[in-house]
PDB file of C-alpha atoms in Angstrom:
ATOM      1  CA  MET H   1      14.937  48.219  73.630  1.00 85.00           C
ATOM      2  CA  SER H   2      15.152  46.607  70.198  1.00 96.00           C
ATOM      3  CA  ARG H   3      12.298  44.617  68.697  1.00 96.00           C
ATOM      4  CA  GLN H   4      14.399  41.468  68.871  1.00 97.00           C
ATOM      5  CA  GLN H   5      14.930  42.016  72.596  1.00 97.00           C
ATOM      6  CA  LEU H   6      11.192  42.486  73.110  1.00 98.00           C
ATOM      7  CA  ILE H   7      10.493  39.238  71.248  1.00 98.00           C
ATOM      8  CA  GLU H   8      13.073  37.341  73.294  1.00 97.00           C
ATOM      9  CA  GLN H   9      11.647  38.670  76.572  1.00 98.00           C
ATOM     10  CA  ALA H  10       8.095  37.756  75.587  1.00 97.00           C
ATOM     11  CA  TRP H  11       9.256  34.288  74.583  1.00 97.00           C
ATOM     12  CA  GLU H  12      10.585  33.704  78.102  1.00 97.00           C
ATOM     13  CA  ASP H  13       7.583  35.311  79.807  1.00 97.00           C
ATOM     14  CA  ARG H  14       4.347  34.989  77.818  1.00 96.00           C
ATOM     15  CA  ALA H  15       2.537  37.210  80.333  1.00 96.00           C
ATOM     16  CA  LEU H  16       4.302  40.121  78.634  1.00 97.00           C
ATOM     17  CA  LEU H  17       2.068  39.536  75.591  1.00 97.00           C
ATOM     18  CA  GLN H  18      -0.607  41.383  77.561  1.00 96.00           C
ATOM     19  CA  GLN H  19       1.346  44.610  77.055  1.00 97.00           C
ATOM     20  CA  GLN H  20       0.927  46.604  73.858  1.00 97.00           C
ATOM     21  CA  GLU H  21       4.654  47.150  73.320  1.00 97.00           C
ATOM     22  CA  TYR H  22       5.249  43.406  73.050  1.00 97.00           C
ATOM     23  CA  ILE H  23       2.125  42.805  70.982  1.00 97.00           C
ATOM     24  CA  ASP H  24       3.274  45.468  68.519  1.00 98.00           C
ATOM     25  CA  ALA H  25       6.745  43.871  68.303  1.00 98.00           C
ATOM     26  CA  VAL H  26       5.291  40.490  67.368  1.00 98.00           C
ATOM     27  CA  LYS H  27       2.879  41.926  64.816  1.00 98.00           C
ATOM     28  CA  ALA H  28       5.544  44.173  63.244  1.00 98.00           C
ATOM     29  CA  THR H  29       7.870  41.187  62.823  1.00 98.00           C
ATOM     30  CA  VAL H  30       5.208  39.138  61.020  1.00 98.00           C
ATOM     31  CA  GLU H  31       4.385  42.157  58.852  1.00 98.00           C
ATOM     32  CA  GLU H  32       8.041  42.353  57.781  1.00 98.00           C
ATOM     33  CA  LEU H  33       7.957  38.647  56.937  1.00 98.00           C
ATOM     34  CA  ASP H  34       4.909  39.332  54.792  1.00 98.00           C
ATOM     35  CA  LYS H  35       6.775  42.100  52.948  1.00 97.00           C
ATOM     36  CA  GLY H  36       9.962  40.059  52.545  1.00 97.00           C
ATOM     37  CA  THR H  37      12.122  42.561  54.444  1.00 97.00           C
ATOM     38  CA  LEU H  38      12.777  39.951  57.141  1.00 97.00           C
ATOM     39  CA  ARG H  39      13.284  36.203  56.850  1.00 97.00           C
ATOM     40  CA  CYS H  40      13.153  33.200  59.173  1.00 96.00           C
ATOM     41  CA  ALA H  41      16.454  32.089  57.628  1.00 95.00           C
ATOM     42  CA  GLU H  42      18.775  33.895  55.253  1.00 95.00           C
ATOM     43  CA  PRO H  43      21.957  33.279  53.277  1.00 93.00           C
ATOM     44  CA  VAL H  44      25.175  34.558  54.841  1.00 93.00           C
ATOM     45  CA  ALA H  45      28.812  34.396  53.795  1.00 91.00           C
ATOM     46  CA  ASP H  46      29.410  30.875  55.152  1.00 87.00           C
ATOM     47  CA  GLY H  47      26.004  29.281  54.579  1.00 90.00           C
ATOM     48  CA  TRP H  48      22.564  29.938  56.035  1.00 94.00           C
ATOM     49  CA  GLN H  49      21.604  31.630  59.279  1.00 94.00           C
ATOM     50  CA  VAL H  50      18.414  30.719  61.139  1.00 94.00           C
ATOM     51  CA  ASN H  51      16.823  33.783  62.757  1.00 95.00           C
ATOM     52  CA  GLU H  52      15.410  32.121  65.847  1.00 95.00           C
ATOM     53  CA  TRP H  53      13.821  35.272  67.222  1.00 97.00           C
ATOM     54  CA  VAL H  54      11.802  35.695  64.036  1.00 97.00           C
ATOM     55  CA  LYS H  55      10.440  32.153  64.341  1.00 96.00           C
ATOM     56  CA  LYS H  56       9.567  32.900  67.966  1.00 96.00           C
ATOM     57  CA  ALA H  57       7.545  35.899  66.806  1.00 97.00           C
ATOM     58  CA  VAL H  58       5.603  33.710  64.347  1.00 97.00           C
ATOM     59  CA  ILE H  59       4.765  31.211  67.082  1.00 96.00           C
ATOM     60  CA  MET H  60       3.609  33.981  69.428  1.00 97.00           C
ATOM     61  CA  PHE H  61       1.528  35.560  66.669  1.00 97.00           C
ATOM     62  CA  PHE H  62      -0.969  32.689  66.814  1.00 95.00           C
ATOM     63  CA  PRO H  63      -2.255  33.302  70.361  1.00 95.00           C
ATOM     64  CA  LEU H  64      -2.485  37.028  69.598  1.00 96.00           C
ATOM     65  CA  ALA H  65      -4.560  36.532  66.453  1.00 94.00           C
ATOM     66  CA  GLU H  66      -8.307  36.069  66.754  1.00 93.00           C
ATOM     67  CA  MET H  67     -10.428  33.556  64.924  1.00 96.00           C
ATOM     68  CA  GLU H  68     -12.531  35.035  62.160  1.00 94.00           C
ATOM     69  CA  THR H  69     -14.767  33.829  59.371  1.00 95.00           C
ATOM     70  CA  ILE H  70     -13.605  34.528  55.831  1.00 89.00           C
ATOM     71  CA  LYS H  71     -16.129  34.193  53.011  1.00 89.00           C
ATOM     72  CA  VAL H  72     -15.162  33.977  49.354  1.00 85.00           C
ATOM     73  CA  GLY H  73     -18.237  33.437  47.219  1.00 88.00           C
ATOM     74  CA  PRO H  74     -19.712  30.080  48.290  1.00 91.00           C
ATOM     75  CA  PHE H  75     -16.529  29.151  50.199  1.00 88.00           C
ATOM     76  CA  GLU H  76     -16.136  29.750  53.925  1.00 92.00           C
ATOM     77  CA  PHE H  77     -13.025  29.550  56.098  1.00 91.00           C
ATOM     78  CA  HIS H  78     -12.536  29.947  59.844  1.00 95.00           C
ATOM     79  CA  ASP H  79      -8.991  30.731  60.891  1.00 95.00           C
ATOM     80  CA  LYS H  80      -6.657  33.045  62.789  1.00 94.00           C
ATOM     81  CA  ILE H  81      -4.356  34.013  59.926  1.00 94.00           C
ATOM     82  CA  PRO H  82      -5.666  36.145  57.041  1.00 92.00           C
ATOM     83  CA  LEU H  83      -4.679  35.468  53.442  1.00 93.00           C
ATOM     84  CA  LYS H  84      -2.298  37.526  51.354  1.00 95.00           C
ATOM     85  CA  SER H  85      -3.809  40.066  48.991  1.00 92.00           C
ATOM     86  CA  ASP H  86      -2.992  42.684  46.329  1.00 94.00           C
ATOM     87  CA  TYR H  87      -1.327  40.156  44.043  1.00 97.00           C
ATOM     88  CA  ALA H  88      -1.633  42.376  40.953  1.00 97.00           C
ATOM     89  CA  GLU H  89       0.400  45.078  42.681  1.00 96.00           C
ATOM     90  CA  LYS H  90       2.960  42.475  43.746  1.00 95.00           C
ATOM     91  CA  GLY H  91       3.279  41.103  40.198  1.00 97.00           C
ATOM     92  CA  VAL H  92       2.300  37.593  41.273  1.00 98.00           C
ATOM     93  CA  ARG H  93       0.073  35.266  39.233  1.00 97.00           C
ATOM     94  CA  VAL H  94      -2.350  33.351  41.442  1.00 97.00           C
ATOM     95  CA  VAL H  95      -4.557  30.661  39.901  1.00 97.00           C
ATOM     96  CA  PRO H  96      -7.701  29.593  41.802  1.00 92.00           C
ATOM     97  CA  HIS H  97      -7.469  27.893  44.340  1.00 92.00           C
ATOM     98  CA  ALA H  98      -3.963  28.956  45.302  1.00 96.00           C
ATOM     99  CA  ILE H  99      -3.570  30.142  48.894  1.00 96.00           C
ATOM    100  CA  ALA H 100      -0.751  32.039  50.571  1.00 98.00           C
ATOM    101  CA  ARG H 101      -1.148  33.018  54.197  1.00 97.00           C
ATOM    102  CA  TYR H 102      -0.317  36.437  55.607  1.00 97.00           C
ATOM    103  CA  GLY H 103       3.234  36.392  56.958  1.00 97.00           C
ATOM    104  CA  SER H 104       4.604  34.513  53.949  1.00 98.00           C
ATOM    105  CA  PHE H 105       6.477  36.326  51.193  1.00 98.00           C
ATOM    106  CA  VAL H 106       5.841  35.685  47.509  1.00 98.00           C
ATOM    107  CA  ASN H 107       8.083  37.743  45.233  1.00 98.00           C
ATOM    108  CA  LYS H 108       7.385  39.313  41.855  1.00 97.00           C
ATOM    109  CA  GLY H 109       7.073  36.878  38.957  1.00 97.00           C
ATOM    110  CA  VAL H 110       6.035  33.899  41.085  1.00 98.00           C
ATOM    111  CA  ILE H 111       3.286  31.709  39.610  1.00 97.00           C
ATOM    112  CA  MET H 112       1.045  29.913  42.072  1.00 98.00           C
ATOM    113  CA  MET H 113      -1.067  27.173  40.584  1.00 98.00           C
ATOM    114  CA  PRO H 114      -3.667  25.714  43.002  1.00 98.00           C
ATOM    115  CA  SER H 115      -1.223  25.339  45.884  1.00 98.00           C
ATOM    116  CA  TYR H 116      -0.465  26.423  49.446  1.00 98.00           C
ATOM    117  CA  VAL H 117       2.206  28.656  51.006  1.00 98.00           C
ATOM    118  CA  ASN H 118       2.305  28.838  54.796  1.00 97.00           C
ATOM    119  CA  ILE H 119       3.210  31.661  57.176  1.00 97.00           C
ATOM    120  CA  GLY H 120       6.940  32.416  57.444  1.00 97.00           C
ATOM    121  CA  ALA H 121       7.784  30.913  54.053  1.00 98.00           C
ATOM    122  CA  TYR H 122       9.822  32.870  51.497  1.00 98.00           C
ATOM    123  CA  VAL H 123       9.294  32.244  47.767  1.00 98.00           C
ATOM    124  CA  ASP H 124      11.614  34.240  45.527  1.00 98.00           C
ATOM    125  CA  SER H 125      11.054  35.703  42.068  1.00 98.00           C
ATOM    126  CA  GLY H 126      10.326  33.614  38.989  1.00 97.00           C
ATOM    127  CA  THR H 127       9.447  30.472  40.930  1.00 97.00           C
ATOM    128  CA  MET H 128       6.626  28.138  39.895  1.00 97.00           C
ATOM    129  CA  VAL H 129       4.584  26.566  42.688  1.00 98.00           C
ATOM    130  CA  ASP H 130       2.736  23.965  40.665  1.00 97.00           C
ATOM    131  CA  THR H 131      -0.609  22.259  41.276  1.00 97.00           C
ATOM    132  CA  TRP H 132      -1.139  20.927  44.808  1.00 97.00           C
ATOM    133  CA  ALA H 133       2.414  21.746  45.854  1.00 98.00           C
ATOM    134  CA  THR H 134       2.750  22.896  49.460  1.00 98.00           C
ATOM    135  CA  VAL H 135       5.401  25.209  50.898  1.00 98.00           C
ATOM    136  CA  GLY H 136       5.568  24.776  54.662  1.00 97.00           C
ATOM    137  CA  SER H 137       6.134  27.361  57.364  1.00 96.00           C
ATOM    138  CA  CYS H 138       9.530  29.097  57.195  1.00 96.00           C
ATOM    139  CA  ALA H 139      10.644  27.165  54.069  1.00 97.00           C
ATOM    140  CA  GLN H 140      13.061  29.155  51.911  1.00 98.00           C
ATOM    141  CA  ILE H 141      12.581  28.835  48.146  1.00 98.00           C
ATOM    142  CA  GLY H 142      15.039  30.586  45.810  1.00 98.00           C
ATOM    143  CA  LYS H 143      14.694  32.304  42.455  1.00 98.00           C
ATOM    144  CA  ASP H 144      13.504  30.438  39.329  1.00 96.00           C
ATOM    145  CA  VAL H 145      12.750  27.246  41.233  1.00 97.00           C
ATOM    146  CA  HIS H 146      10.161  24.803  39.862  1.00 96.00           C
ATOM    147  CA  LEU H 147       8.128  22.921  42.438  1.00 97.00           C
ATOM    148  CA  SER H 148       6.267  20.339  40.356  1.00 96.00           C
ATOM    149  CA  GLY H 149       2.787  18.974  40.978  1.00 96.00           C
ATOM    150  CA  GLY H 150       2.207  17.538  44.436  1.00 97.00           C
ATOM    151  CA  VAL H 151       5.605  18.489  45.876  1.00 98.00           C
ATOM    152  CA  GLY H 152       5.559  18.630  49.672  1.00 98.00           C
ATOM    153  CA  VAL H 153       8.019  21.062  51.248  1.00 98.00           C
ATOM    154  CA  GLY H 154       7.821  20.581  54.998  1.00 95.00           C
ATOM    155  CA  GLY H 155       7.479  23.394  57.507  1.00 93.00           C
ATOM    156  CA  VAL H 156       9.402  23.936  60.720  1.00 89.00           C
ATOM    157  CA  LEU H 157       8.566  26.344  63.510  1.00 86.00           C
ATOM    158  CA  GLU H 158       9.758  24.332  66.489  1.00 84.00           C
ATOM    159  CA  PRO H 159      12.346  23.748  67.717  1.00 84.00           C
ATOM    160  CA  VAL H 160      13.178  27.366  66.881  1.00 82.00           C
ATOM    161  CA  GLN H 161      16.853  26.572  66.293  1.00 82.00           C
ATOM    162  CA  ALA H 162      16.010  24.028  63.577  1.00 87.00           C
ATOM    163  CA  ALA H 163      16.848  24.978  60.010  1.00 89.00           C
ATOM    164  CA  PRO H 164      13.936  25.114  57.570  1.00 94.00           C
ATOM    165  CA  VAL H 165      13.871  23.368  54.218  1.00 97.00           C
ATOM    166  CA  ILE H 166      16.030  25.387  51.813  1.00 98.00           C
ATOM    167  CA  ILE H 167      15.803  25.107  48.029  1.00 98.00           C
ATOM    168  CA  GLU H 168      18.310  27.337  46.266  1.00 98.00           C
ATOM    169  CA  ASP H 169      18.036  29.211  42.958  1.00 97.00           C
ATOM    170  CA  GLY H 170      17.252  27.352  39.770  1.00 95.00           C
ATOM    171  CA  ALA H 171      16.466  23.974  41.340  1.00 96.00           C
ATOM    172  CA  PHE H 172      13.880  21.666  39.750  1.00 95.00           C
ATOM    173  CA  VAL H 173      11.881  19.485  42.144  1.00 96.00           C
ATOM    174  CA  GLY H 174       9.988  16.697  40.378  1.00 95.00           C
ATOM    175  CA  SER H 175       6.418  15.545  40.942  1.00 96.00           C
ATOM    176  CA  ARG H 176       5.475  14.191  44.365  1.00 97.00           C
ATOM    177  CA  CYS H 177       8.876  14.838  45.926  1.00 97.00           C
ATOM    178  CA  ILE H 178       8.819  15.202  49.723  1.00 98.00           C
ATOM    179  CA  LEU H 179      11.435  17.415  51.412  1.00 97.00           C
ATOM    180  CA  VAL H 180      11.299  17.815  55.205  1.00 96.00           C
ATOM    181  CA  GLU H 181      13.357  18.342  58.387  1.00 93.00           C
ATOM    182  CA  GLY H 182      15.631  21.104  57.121  1.00 93.00           C
ATOM    183  CA  VAL H 183      16.798  19.386  53.930  1.00 97.00           C
ATOM    184  CA  HIS H 184      18.978  21.692  51.820  1.00 97.00           C
ATOM    185  CA  ILE H 185      18.851  21.525  48.008  1.00 98.00           C
ATOM    186  CA  GLY H 186      21.771  23.236  46.254  1.00 97.00           C
ATOM    187  CA  LYS H 187      21.517  25.592  43.295  1.00 96.00           C
ATOM    188  CA  GLU H 188      20.198  24.174  40.015  1.00 94.00           C
ATOM    189  CA  ALA H 189      19.873  20.641  41.371  1.00 95.00           C
ATOM    190  CA  VAL H 190      17.326  18.360  39.685  1.00 94.00           C
ATOM    191  CA  LEU H 191      15.225  15.966  41.764  1.00 95.00           C
ATOM    192  CA  GLY H 192      13.372  13.282  39.826  1.00 93.00           C
ATOM    193  CA  ALA H 193       9.808  12.309  40.683  1.00 94.00           C
ATOM    194  CA  ASN H 194       9.114  10.788  44.107  1.00 96.00           C
ATOM    195  CA  VAL H 195      12.438  11.614  45.750  1.00 97.00           C
ATOM    196  CA  THR H 196      11.830  11.697  49.512  1.00 97.00           C
ATOM    197  CA  LEU H 197      14.405  13.358  51.745  1.00 97.00           C
ATOM    198  CA  THR H 198      14.547  13.818  55.494  1.00 94.00           C
ATOM    199  CA  ALA H 199      17.451  14.967  57.642  1.00 93.00           C
ATOM    200  CA  SER H 200      18.520  11.333  58.084  1.00 92.00           C
ATOM    201  CA  SER H 201      18.020  10.139  54.491  1.00 95.00           C
ATOM    202  CA  LYS H 202      21.087   8.832  52.726  1.00 96.00           C
ATOM    203  CA  ILE H 203      21.950  10.729  49.547  1.00 98.00           C
ATOM    204  CA  ILE H 204      24.547   8.693  47.659  1.00 97.00           C
ATOM    205  CA  ASP H 205      26.632  10.059  44.796  1.00 97.00           C
ATOM    206  CA  VAL H 206      27.401   7.105  42.522  1.00 96.00           C
ATOM    207  CA  THR H 207      29.024   9.062  39.684  1.00 93.00           C
ATOM    208  CA  GLY H 208      32.606   8.306  40.745  1.00 93.00           C
ATOM    209  CA  ASP H 209      34.642   5.162  41.374  1.00 95.00           C
ATOM    210  CA  GLU H 210      33.450   5.056  44.994  1.00 96.00           C
ATOM    211  CA  PRO H 211      30.101   6.153  46.464  1.00 95.00           C
ATOM    212  CA  VAL H 212      30.044   9.454  48.337  1.00 97.00           C
ATOM    213  CA  GLU H 213      27.351   9.850  50.988  1.00 97.00           C
ATOM    214  CA  TYR H 214      25.534  12.991  52.099  1.00 97.00           C
ATOM    215  CA  LYS H 215      22.752  13.508  54.618  1.00 95.00           C
ATOM    216  CA  GLY H 216      20.243  16.316  54.392  1.00 94.00           C
ATOM    217  CA  TYR H 217      22.109  18.043  51.571  1.00 97.00           C
ATOM    218  CA  VAL H 218      22.031  17.797  47.783  1.00 98.00           C
ATOM    219  CA  PRO H 219      25.052  19.498  46.185  1.00 97.00           C
ATOM    220  CA  PRO H 220      24.478  22.102  43.453  1.00 96.00           C
ATOM    221  CA  ARG H 221      23.604  20.891  39.940  1.00 94.00           C
ATOM    222  CA  SER H 222      23.160  17.269  41.074  1.00 95.00           C
ATOM    223  CA  VAL H 223      20.662  15.048  39.255  1.00 94.00           C
ATOM    224  CA  VAL H 224      18.887  12.887  41.840  1.00 95.00           C
ATOM    225  CA  ILE H 225      16.546   9.894  41.601  1.00 95.00           C
ATOM    226  CA  PRO H 226      14.929   7.624  44.221  1.00 95.00           C
ATOM    227  CA  GLY H 227      16.894   4.541  45.184  1.00 96.00           C
ATOM    228  CA  SER H 228      17.340   1.964  47.925  1.00 95.00           C
ATOM    229  CA  TYR H 229      20.070   0.144  49.814  1.00 93.00           C
ATOM    230  CA  THR H 230      20.121  -3.023  51.897  1.00 94.00           C
ATOM    231  CA  LYS H 231      20.122  -2.673  55.672  1.00 94.00           C
ATOM    232  CA  LYS H 232      20.359  -5.392  58.303  1.00 95.00           C
ATOM    233  CA  PHE H 233      17.687  -5.653  60.986  1.00 96.00           C
ATOM    234  CA  PRO H 234      17.145  -8.297  63.711  1.00 96.00           C
ATOM    235  CA  ALA H 235      14.492  -9.849  61.478  1.00 97.00           C
ATOM    236  CA  GLY H 236      16.728  -9.932  58.415  1.00 96.00           C
ATOM    237  CA  GLU H 237      17.929  -7.757  55.554  1.00 96.00           C
ATOM    238  CA  PHE H 238      15.544  -5.300  53.924  1.00 96.00           C
ATOM    239  CA  SER H 239      15.665  -2.530  51.359  1.00 95.00           C
ATOM    240  CA  VAL H 240      15.572   1.004  52.761  1.00 94.00           C
ATOM    241  CA  GLY H 241      14.836   4.110  50.709  1.00 94.00           C
ATOM    242  CA  CYS H 242      17.544   6.587  49.796  1.00 96.00           C
ATOM    243  CA  ALA H 243      18.328   9.095  47.045  1.00 97.00           C
ATOM    244  CA  ILE H 244      20.979   8.560  44.385  1.00 97.00           C
ATOM    245  CA  ILE H 245      22.972  11.245  42.607  1.00 96.00           C
ATOM    246  CA  ILE H 246      23.433   9.913  39.076  1.00 93.00           C
ATOM    247  CA  GLY H 247      24.884  12.917  37.272  1.00 91.00           C
ATOM    248  CA  GLN H 248      25.332  16.642  36.994  1.00 89.00           C
ATOM    249  CA  ARG H 249      23.513  19.277  34.990  1.00 85.00           C
ATOM    250  CA  LYS H 250      25.624  20.531  32.135  1.00 74.00           C
ATOM    251  CA  GLU H 251      27.004  24.057  32.291  1.00 69.00           C
ATOM    252  CA  SER H 252      24.612  26.286  30.386  1.00 59.00           C
ATOM    253  CA  THR H 253      23.350  29.821  30.589  1.00 43.00           C
ATOM    254  CA  ASP H 254      19.943  28.510  29.535  1.00 51.00           C
ATOM    255  CA  ARG H 255      18.545  26.730  32.572  1.00 59.00           C
ATOM    256  CA  LYS H 256      15.662  25.210  30.644  1.00 55.00           C
ATOM    257  CA  THR H 257      17.974  23.696  28.036  1.00 53.00           C
ATOM    258  CA  SER H 258      20.271  22.462  30.782  1.00 57.00           C
ATOM    259  CA  LEU H 259      17.338  20.852  32.572  1.00 58.00           C
ATOM    260  CA  ASN H 260      16.059  19.081  29.465  1.00 61.00           C
ATOM    261  CA  ASP H 261      19.549  17.739  28.754  1.00 66.00           C
ATOM    262  CA  ALA H 262      19.898  16.488  32.313  1.00 63.00           C
ATOM    263  CA  LEU H 263      16.604  14.640  32.181  1.00 62.00           C
ATOM    264  CA  ARG H 264      17.237  13.147  28.749  1.00 66.00           C
ATOM    265  CA  ASP H 265      20.840  12.117  29.429  1.00 67.00           C
ATOM    266  CA  ASN H 266      20.010  10.471  32.758  1.00 64.00           C
ATOM    267  CA  ASN H 267      16.539   9.129  31.893  1.00 66.00           C
ATOM    268  CA  VAL H 268      14.920  10.958  34.820  1.00 64.00           C
ATOM    269  CA  SER H 269      11.151  11.184  35.164  1.00 61.00           C
ATOM    270  CA  VAL H 270       9.721  14.380  36.621  1.00 59.00           C
TER     271      VAL H 270
END
């Protein structure tokens, strides 16, 4: 029986988690997440595929893990999930007090300022997780992404079929942005400070003659700022938050130059 089949059986009958074969299947799955050889969601030919069975294993890992006290100098923690280790071997720079939990993957060249990466998350090479940024459970962060100070990337374990937040390669997410509920940010997009996106948020492209509306998805290379639109309620008309696409990053092999141009040309604060 495959490991996936064992996970699916245990998900339907939690009493099976008393048997070593099923315990080993859950723990081996989380270990592969930690090594980056398995992902909660992954790119496929026609988009992204959510690996529901992997998320099930993460959820079942919690009741199997035991609470323990972790002491680091004068600091004390009490939790079920250990922290990642061996960062020098992994080629990851970790600034105190950055924390990544076991079961998350942080690839070579990542810089973690004081920040937090939760179990099941995947952070690819060259990405900056800046001060007080949080990467939630199962979130998928691409290569050379910049998560600015205070960015909140939401986690999603349940429902298991729900897509996690996905931020593709080369994207720049400005300070205090909030991205939750499976929002998908395309490659090399730029989000200005304080953009908040949920699955139901309107994302309006105003660069053409007529507005084009998206929900839960920012197209590649888009430059996005916070905005609002007027909505009617029984009590009257009120402004409701949205995001506005005001331009595109220029084609450039130098992402940093392209980013600076995008911010300058569109007067975007990050």
